[in-house]
């Protein structure tokens, strides 16, 4: 029942290929030999069959791509001729294959809403097109709309003709993902319509999802005009794509279908694809769709018998027979009627449901999120704040999966009811699902979980790996032989579906009687003990084995160190506000801000309008509140926030508003935030920005001036947080940046320039009096190979004010390890006072702050580190470190991708102290591997030290002949 993922082979297909196609197989790049001609004929026939099935015209090209839809989408993206990054609108239930590539290409991606029935909201689509067409016209870019013809999670269908007509009326281009829908519905590239605008610009699908489809390529059918970019350079240039190649020039074929299938194609696979589509056409789309409608009706009528079976997506929208579900468990043996409370309700783990369907009934299903993460979060009722909590718990900051937490990943179980199954088998599948929904919890204490693999296995199943391996094949006697793994039979195979259900019921009753015995011990005790004493237990949504055993005996559930009051989320509880509307650009300040935040403006009323977010006024400063805990209350209106219902006793509030946008800033300050002097805890969500995740930049877009780059969110977000949390920069400040030529100082220059742009957007003062100034100082020391010329040239190209200072080292004591530091700081202080700068910006990052902290503890026996904001009274200067919360690897990634000039020469005097710092950093790397949350803990530990001055009004005394507050540690 997992044809949604991939179909099964058909014996008569494989026999035809084995007997008729393979004996005459040859490469299609040759047309002179008979076998090559025959193979080419088969392949051309396959193309013609598919073209006819999708009603392709002479203006359409059909290309075989890779092994599925993903390859087709990437080929299409490569070939689109776009002068500017497009604005992309995607559907609410897109597969990752039709979502992630556009995120890397588009200047912004807008996710559409669903309507009250669960389908794509056409009114919302039109509102989005109306607004974005104006923006696209101003920017000179194209609007692309990418929709799925059917959801791979719920099977909900979309009116492809209506959506295509609507998009074309606003001048957009629309692409259709038929990966899920293709085996069951009609695909028509050029349907008849009154206005002639319901055509599809492109469609793509995976033939392997059809019955008979394994070992087939993906299919891309698109208008030939979309392949302009490929005329210069095809997606896969190689053999068969060229007209003529000489020593210094290449002429590619003009014909798209020839040019875009470079190299030896998947010949047999293409022929098989033609046979698969031919079979579908022979059956008839109308017959298939009628059967799908009947199956959906049968399923809904039967599923109504089981109130604790939660089917996702609702029953109103038209769908194909794909069902994703959860099994809800409440206290007591099982739910006997539909009147029960959701309080303290947990779910049976979807992976366990999948294993039980397989073990008891031999039914193949799929568990997880079905590669449609955002839609899965919508369906499960998980808002963005909670999703961040799960992400931080599941993944380390190095993007490594935390295996012990793998079980915590939310999801569901998916099955589909194949149209070619007889009614008897359909009834059996539905009976099995209902049985599992009622009794799965009684099997749970008898199963053991492997947390590394996520595999559930029955405790009495002593069989080892039953997989077959290629290593079992042998040619040692001149012939091919293979052995089959020996297995101990688990008993006779049931002779009928009815007998299989009867045996499952008998086993359930037997296990339930064992479960009620006082001396019974659960199999999964280690996993249960881990979660009952885990600080993440409040995020647990699934029933533990020991809890199931306690419910069976009517006893209290095991006590836990960190209480769990039930699942923190419930399907259907999140209002229809699935789209982050912050992408709308009628407020440029908000657009710029949302690029660096996790905020999502939602519409809790679900009225279908396009824009529902709180606009940022002149005094509305989003970053003011990034230093606050996410649980902090607000007096602001909840307009524009997610409204999410949670069970009583949950650690999440019932109303989860958008993060507070603005309280009035203090007079004379730019973006400063109020701090509680007794609380220096750094919020955990601050640490999530350090992870080198998908939010890392794909490209660097100019911020409007030549040479400047906009740092990506994982770098810019913690920078802004540090500036605002520690009140580093105030109105009218003149900030001097020390440019050493290292990666951190180069990143700091671009971050402060970008912060200037943010403030310009936030403040409407045309005189810009409230915006700070930046300058840079470069100190040249007389070392061999100390070439600063590339850095100087780069600063000139940026147009930034900078000061180039040479310094002779002969007058200083060469034995001092702090010599270089002392010389540089004296020069920098002199430059600052000479030219009227009141703030010095240094580029130490979080890794260096942590190393400084350890060095102080290890070598000096004191607890201190470099401070984030220090006032130097005798010099009338403030020293700030805006990168105090930024990870070194994120900084390096930005500098490398932007190709910023970096000085590689290391001062020989500083080399010894560098070695010490690197040793400490290596120690931290080793420890971080074992403790992924290490830096989160370090930040919380050193946060009081980072703003000692502001905390106690103590001014750090300085000595200009030595060093200032250990700023070079």
JSON list of C-alpha atoms in Angstrom, two decimals, residues 543-679:
[
{"chain": "A", "resi": 543, "resn": "UNK", "atom": "CA", "xyz": [3.14, 6.77, 24.20]},
{"chain": "A", "resi": 544, "resn": "UNK", "atom": "CA", "xyz": [5.92, 4.89, 25.98]},
{"chain": "A", "resi": 545, "resn": "UNK", "atom": "CA", "xyz": [5.85, 1.12, 26.46]},
{"chain": "A", "resi": 546, "resn": "UNK", "atom": "CA", "xyz": [5.79, 1.46, 30.25]},
{"chain": "A", "resi": 547, "resn": "UNK", "atom": "CA", "xyz": [2.86, 3.89, 30.03]},
{"chain": "A", "resi": 548, "resn": "UNK", "atom": "CA", "xyz": [0.92, 1.43, 27.85]},
{"chain": "A", "resi": 549, "resn": "UNK", "atom": "CA", "xyz": [1.59, -1.34, 30.37]},
{"chain": "A", "resi": 550, "resn": "UNK", "atom": "CA", "xyz": [0.41, 0.88, 33.24]},
{"chain": "A", "resi": 551, "resn": "UNK", "atom": "CA", "xyz": [-2.78, 1.77, 31.37]},
{"chain": "A", "resi": 552, "resn": "UNK", "atom": "CA", "xyz": [-3.49, -1.91, 30.72]},
{"chain": "A", "resi": 553, "resn": "UNK", "atom": "CA", "xyz": [-3.28, -2.64, 34.46]},
{"chain": "A", "resi": 554, "resn": "UNK", "atom": "CA", "xyz": [-5.23, 0.47, 35.45]},
{"chain": "A", "resi": 555, "resn": "UNK", "atom": "CA", "xyz": [-2.24, 1.80, 37.39]},
{"chain": "A", "resi": 556, "resn": "UNK", "atom": "CA", "xyz": [-0.71, 5.30, 37.45]},
{"chain": "A", "resi": 557, "resn": "UNK", "atom": "CA", "xyz": [1.83, 5.91, 34.72]},
{"chain": "A", "resi": 558, "resn": "UNK", "atom": "CA", "xyz": [5.54, 5.95, 35.70]},
{"chain": "A", "resi": 559, "resn": "UNK", "atom": "CA", "xyz": [6.72, 9.13, 37.36]},
{"chain": "A", "resi": 560, "resn": "UNK", "atom": "CA", "xyz": [9.07, 11.32, 35.33]},
{"chain": "A", "resi": 561, "resn": "UNK", "atom": "CA", "xyz": [11.66, 13.87, 36.35]},
{"chain": "A", "resi": 562, "resn": "UNK", "atom": "CA", "xyz": [10.34, 16.26, 33.69]},
{"chain": "A", "resi": 563, "resn": "UNK", "atom": "CA", "xyz": [6.53, 15.91, 33.50]},
{"chain": "A", "resi": 564, "resn": "UNK", "atom": "CA", "xyz": [4.71, 15.20, 30.27]},
{"chain": "A", "resi": 565, "resn": "UNK", "atom": "CA", "xyz": [1.07, 16.27, 30.22]},
{"chain": "A", "resi": 566, "resn": "UNK", "atom": "CA", "xyz": [0.25, 14.94, 26.78]},
{"chain": "A", "resi": 567, "resn": "UNK", "atom": "CA", "xyz": [1.18, 15.75, 23.23]},
{"chain": "A", "resi": 568, "resn": "UNK", "atom": "CA", "xyz": [2.10, 19.45, 22.82]},
{"chain": "A", "resi": 569, "resn": "UNK", "atom": "CA", "xyz": [0.38, 19.43, 19.43]},
{"chain": "A", "resi": 570, "resn": "UNK", "atom": "CA", "xyz": [-2.84, 18.03, 18.01]},
{"chain": "A", "resi": 571, "resn": "UNK", "atom": "CA", "xyz": [-3.84, 17.64, 14.35]},
{"chain": "A", "resi": 572, "resn": "UNK", "atom": "CA", "xyz": [-6.31, 20.22, 13.16]},
{"chain": "A", "resi": 573, "resn": "UNK", "atom": "CA", "xyz": [-5.63, 22.61, 16.04]},
{"chain": "A", "resi": 574, "resn": "UNK", "atom": "CA", "xyz": [-3.69, 25.16, 14.04]},
{"chain": "A", "resi": 575, "resn": "UNK", "atom": "CA", "xyz": [-5.95, 27.66, 12.30]},
{"chain": "A", "resi": 576, "resn": "UNK", "atom": "CA", "xyz": [-5.82, 28.00, 8.53]},
{"chain": "A", "resi": 577, "resn": "UNK", "atom": "CA", "xyz": [-2.90, 30.37, 8.54]},
{"chain": "A", "resi": 578, "resn": "UNK", "atom": "CA", "xyz": [-0.39, 28.21, 6.79]},
{"chain": "A", "resi": 579, "resn": "UNK", "atom": "CA", "xyz": [1.45, 30.86, 4.81]},
{"chain": "A", "resi": 580, "resn": "UNK", "atom": "CA", "xyz": [4.24, 33.11, 6.11]},
{"chain": "A", "resi": 581, "resn": "UNK", "atom": "CA", "xyz": [2.98, 36.39, 4.68]},
{"chain": "A", "resi": 582, "resn": "UNK", "atom": "CA", "xyz": [6.08, 38.32, 5.66]},
{"chain": "A", "resi": 583, "resn": "UNK", "atom": "CA", "xyz": [7.21, 37.87, 2.06]},
{"chain": "A", "resi": 584, "resn": "UNK", "atom": "CA", "xyz": [4.85, 40.62, 0.89]},
{"chain": "A", "resi": 585, "resn": "UNK", "atom": "CA", "xyz": [6.88, 43.65, -0.11]},
{"chain": "A", "resi": 586, "resn": "UNK", "atom": "CA", "xyz": [4.61, 46.68, 0.25]},
{"chain": "A", "resi": 587, "resn": "UNK", "atom": "CA", "xyz": [6.66, 47.37, 3.35]},
{"chain": "A", "resi": 588, "resn": "UNK", "atom": "CA", "xyz": [10.34, 47.19, 2.42]},
{"chain": "A", "resi": 589, "resn": "UNK", "atom": "CA", "xyz": [11.47, 47.53, 6.03]},
{"chain": "A", "resi": 590, "resn": "UNK", "atom": "CA", "xyz": [9.55, 44.41, 7.00]},
{"chain": "A", "resi": 591, "resn": "UNK", "atom": "CA", "xyz": [10.88, 42.51, 4.02]},
{"chain": "A", "resi": 592, "resn": "UNK", "atom": "CA", "xyz": [14.44, 43.30, 4.99]},
{"chain": "A", "resi": 593, "resn": "UNK", "atom": "CA", "xyz": [13.83, 42.37, 8.62]},
{"chain": "A", "resi": 594, "resn": "UNK", "atom": "CA", "xyz": [12.13, 39.06, 7.91]},
{"chain": "A", "resi": 595, "resn": "UNK", "atom": "CA", "xyz": [15.21, 37.89, 6.05]},
{"chain": "A", "resi": 596, "resn": "UNK", "atom": "CA", "xyz": [17.04, 37.69, 9.37]},
{"chain": "A", "resi": 597, "resn": "UNK", "atom": "CA", "xyz": [14.29, 36.39, 11.62]},
{"chain": "A", "resi": 598, "resn": "UNK", "atom": "CA", "xyz": [12.27, 33.28, 12.28]},
{"chain": "A", "resi": 599, "resn": "UNK", "atom": "CA", "xyz": [9.05, 35.33, 12.48]},
{"chain": "A", "resi": 600, "resn": "UNK", "atom": "CA", "xyz": [6.02, 34.24, 10.56]},
{"chain": "A", "resi": 601, "resn": "UNK", "atom": "CA", "xyz": [3.06, 36.56, 10.19]},
{"chain": "A", "resi": 602, "resn": "UNK", "atom": "CA", "xyz": [-0.10, 34.47, 9.98]},
{"chain": "A", "resi": 603, "resn": "UNK", "atom": "CA", "xyz": [-3.79, 35.10, 9.50]},
{"chain": "A", "resi": 604, "resn": "UNK", "atom": "CA", "xyz": [-5.73, 33.43, 12.30]},
{"chain": "A", "resi": 605, "resn": "UNK", "atom": "CA", "xyz": [-9.08, 34.29, 10.75]},
{"chain": "A", "resi": 606, "resn": "UNK", "atom": "CA", "xyz": [-8.45, 32.38, 7.54]},
{"chain": "A", "resi": 607, "resn": "UNK", "atom": "CA", "xyz": [-10.46, 34.82, 5.43]},
{"chain": "A", "resi": 608, "resn": "UNK", "atom": "CA", "xyz": [-8.51, 34.23, 2.26]},
{"chain": "A", "resi": 609, "resn": "UNK", "atom": "CA", "xyz": [-6.92, 37.67, 1.99]},
{"chain": "A", "resi": 610, "resn": "UNK", "atom": "CA", "xyz": [-3.36, 37.82, 0.79]},
{"chain": "A", "resi": 611, "resn": "UNK", "atom": "CA", "xyz": [-1.62, 40.09, 3.29]},
{"chain": "A", "resi": 612, "resn": "UNK", "atom": "CA", "xyz": [-2.15, 39.66, 7.04]},
{"chain": "A", "resi": 613, "resn": "UNK", "atom": "CA", "xyz": [0.84, 40.79, 9.00]},
{"chain": "A", "resi": 614, "resn": "UNK", "atom": "CA", "xyz": [1.57, 43.64, 11.31]},
{"chain": "A", "resi": 615, "resn": "UNK", "atom": "CA", "xyz": [3.33, 46.41, 9.44]},
{"chain": "A", "resi": 616, "resn": "UNK", "atom": "CA", "xyz": [6.47, 47.85, 10.98]},
{"chain": "A", "resi": 617, "resn": "UNK", "atom": "CA", "xyz": [6.07, 51.56, 11.57]},
{"chain": "A", "resi": 618, "resn": "UNK", "atom": "CA", "xyz": [8.86, 54.03, 12.13]},
{"chain": "A", "resi": 619, "resn": "UNK", "atom": "CA", "xyz": [9.05, 53.11, 15.81]},
{"chain": "A", "resi": 620, "resn": "UNK", "atom": "CA", "xyz": [8.40, 49.41, 15.25]},
{"chain": "A", "resi": 621, "resn": "UNK", "atom": "CA", "xyz": [11.71, 47.66, 15.71]},
{"chain": "A", "resi": 622, "resn": "UNK", "atom": "CA", "xyz": [11.56, 43.91, 15.44]},
{"chain": "A", "resi": 623, "resn": "UNK", "atom": "CA", "xyz": [15.06, 43.27, 16.68]},
{"chain": "A", "resi": 624, "resn": "UNK", "atom": "CA", "xyz": [14.36, 44.96, 20.00]},
{"chain": "A", "resi": 625, "resn": "UNK", "atom": "CA", "xyz": [12.84, 41.75, 21.30]},
{"chain": "A", "resi": 626, "resn": "UNK", "atom": "CA", "xyz": [15.19, 39.13, 19.93]},
{"chain": "A", "resi": 627, "resn": "UNK", "atom": "CA", "xyz": [17.04, 39.06, 23.23]},
{"chain": "A", "resi": 628, "resn": "UNK", "atom": "CA", "xyz": [13.88, 38.17, 25.12]},
{"chain": "A", "resi": 629, "resn": "UNK", "atom": "CA", "xyz": [12.76, 34.69, 25.96]},
{"chain": "A", "resi": 630, "resn": "UNK", "atom": "CA", "xyz": [10.15, 33.36, 23.55]},
{"chain": "A", "resi": 631, "resn": "UNK", "atom": "CA", "xyz": [7.82, 32.72, 26.47]},
{"chain": "A", "resi": 632, "resn": "UNK", "atom": "CA", "xyz": [7.89, 36.36, 27.59]},
{"chain": "A", "resi": 633, "resn": "UNK", "atom": "CA", "xyz": [4.49, 37.98, 27.66]},
{"chain": "A", "resi": 634, "resn": "UNK", "atom": "CA", "xyz": [3.43, 40.89, 25.52]},
{"chain": "A", "resi": 635, "resn": "UNK", "atom": "CA", "xyz": [0.90, 43.64, 25.72]},
{"chain": "A", "resi": 636, "resn": "UNK", "atom": "CA", "xyz": [0.81, 43.92, 21.97]},
{"chain": "A", "resi": 637, "resn": "UNK", "atom": "CA", "xyz": [-2.18, 42.92, 19.92]},
{"chain": "A", "resi": 638, "resn": "UNK", "atom": "CA", "xyz": [-2.16, 39.36, 18.73]},
{"chain": "A", "resi": 639, "resn": "UNK", "atom": "CA", "xyz": [-3.30, 40.43, 15.30]},
{"chain": "A", "resi": 640, "resn": "UNK", "atom": "CA", "xyz": [-1.32, 38.59, 12.72]},
{"chain": "A", "resi": 641, "resn": "UNK", "atom": "CA", "xyz": [-0.22, 35.76, 14.98]},
{"chain": "A", "resi": 642, "resn": "UNK", "atom": "CA", "xyz": [-0.66, 32.01, 14.88]},
{"chain": "A", "resi": 643, "resn": "UNK", "atom": "CA", "xyz": [-3.59, 30.84, 16.98]},
{"chain": "A", "resi": 644, "resn": "UNK", "atom": "CA", "xyz": [-2.83, 27.34, 18.17]},
{"chain": "A", "resi": 645, "resn": "UNK", "atom": "CA", "xyz": [-4.86, 25.26, 20.64]},
{"chain": "A", "resi": 646, "resn": "UNK", "atom": "CA", "xyz": [-2.91, 23.06, 23.04]},
{"chain": "A", "resi": 647, "resn": "UNK", "atom": "CA", "xyz": [-4.08, 20.70, 25.77]},
{"chain": "A", "resi": 648, "resn": "UNK", "atom": "CA", "xyz": [-4.31, 21.95, 29.30]},
{"chain": "A", "resi": 649, "resn": "UNK", "atom": "CA", "xyz": [-1.08, 21.61, 31.21]},
{"chain": "A", "resi": 650, "resn": "UNK", "atom": "CA", "xyz": [1.08, 22.04, 28.11]},
{"chain": "A", "resi": 651, "resn": "UNK", "atom": "CA", "xyz": [4.23, 24.09, 28.38]},
{"chain": "A", "resi": 652, "resn": "UNK", "atom": "CA", "xyz": [3.09, 26.09, 25.37]},
{"chain": "A", "resi": 653, "resn": "UNK", "atom": "CA", "xyz": [0.60, 28.90, 25.71]},
{"chain": "A", "resi": 654, "resn": "UNK", "atom": "CA", "xyz": [-2.78, 28.59, 24.03]},
{"chain": "A", "resi": 655, "resn": "UNK", "atom": "CA", "xyz": [-2.16, 31.69, 21.95]},
{"chain": "A", "resi": 656, "resn": "UNK", "atom": "CA", "xyz": [1.25, 31.86, 20.34]},
{"chain": "A", "resi": 657, "resn": "UNK", "atom": "CA", "xyz": [1.52, 35.35, 18.86]},
{"chain": "A", "resi": 658, "resn": "UNK", "atom": "CA", "xyz": [4.06, 36.50, 16.35]},
{"chain": "A", "resi": 659, "resn": "UNK", "atom": "CA", "xyz": [7.19, 37.67, 18.12]},
{"chain": "A", "resi": 660, "resn": "UNK", "atom": "CA", "xyz": [6.63, 41.15, 19.53]},
{"chain": "A", "resi": 661, "resn": "UNK", "atom": "CA", "xyz": [7.13, 43.75, 16.85]},
{"chain": "A", "resi": 662, "resn": "UNK", "atom": "CA", "xyz": [8.24, 46.90, 18.60]},
{"chain": "A", "resi": 663, "resn": "UNK", "atom": "CA", "xyz": [7.93, 48.59, 21.86]},
{"chain": "A", "resi": 664, "resn": "UNK", "atom": "CA", "xyz": [8.88, 52.23, 21.73]},
{"chain": "A", "resi": 665, "resn": "UNK", "atom": "CA", "xyz": [12.66, 52.48, 21.81]},
{"chain": "A", "resi": 666, "resn": "UNK", "atom": "CA", "xyz": [14.35, 54.54, 24.48]},
{"chain": "A", "resi": 667, "resn": "UNK", "atom": "CA", "xyz": [15.13, 58.12, 23.55]},
{"chain": "A", "resi": 668, "resn": "UNK", "atom": "CA", "xyz": [18.57, 58.54, 22.07]},
{"chain": "A", "resi": 669, "resn": "UNK", "atom": "CA", "xyz": [19.07, 54.84, 21.39]},
{"chain": "A", "resi": 670, "resn": "UNK", "atom": "CA", "xyz": [18.88, 52.90, 18.18]},
{"chain": "A", "resi": 671, "resn": "UNK", "atom": "CA", "xyz": [17.36, 49.49, 18.58]},
{"chain": "A", "resi": 672, "resn": "UNK", "atom": "CA", "xyz": [18.41, 49.00, 22.19]},
{"chain": "A", "resi": 673, "resn": "UNK", "atom": "CA", "xyz": [16.41, 46.58, 24.30]},
{"chain": "A", "resi": 674, "resn": "UNK", "atom": "CA", "xyz": [15.48, 46.60, 27.95]},
{"chain": "A", "resi": 675, "resn": "UNK", "atom": "CA", "xyz": [17.33, 44.01, 29.97]},
{"chain": "A", "resi": 676, "resn": "UNK", "atom": "CA", "xyz": [16.52, 42.45, 33.28]},
{"chain": "A", "resi": 677, "resn": "UNK", "atom": "CA", "xyz": [19.71, 43.00, 35.30]},
{"chain": "A", "resi": 678, "resn": "UNK", "atom": "CA", "xyz": [19.04, 39.80, 37.22]},
{"chain": "A", "resi": 679, "resn": "UNK", "atom": "CA", "xyz": [18.66, 37.57, 34.20]}
]
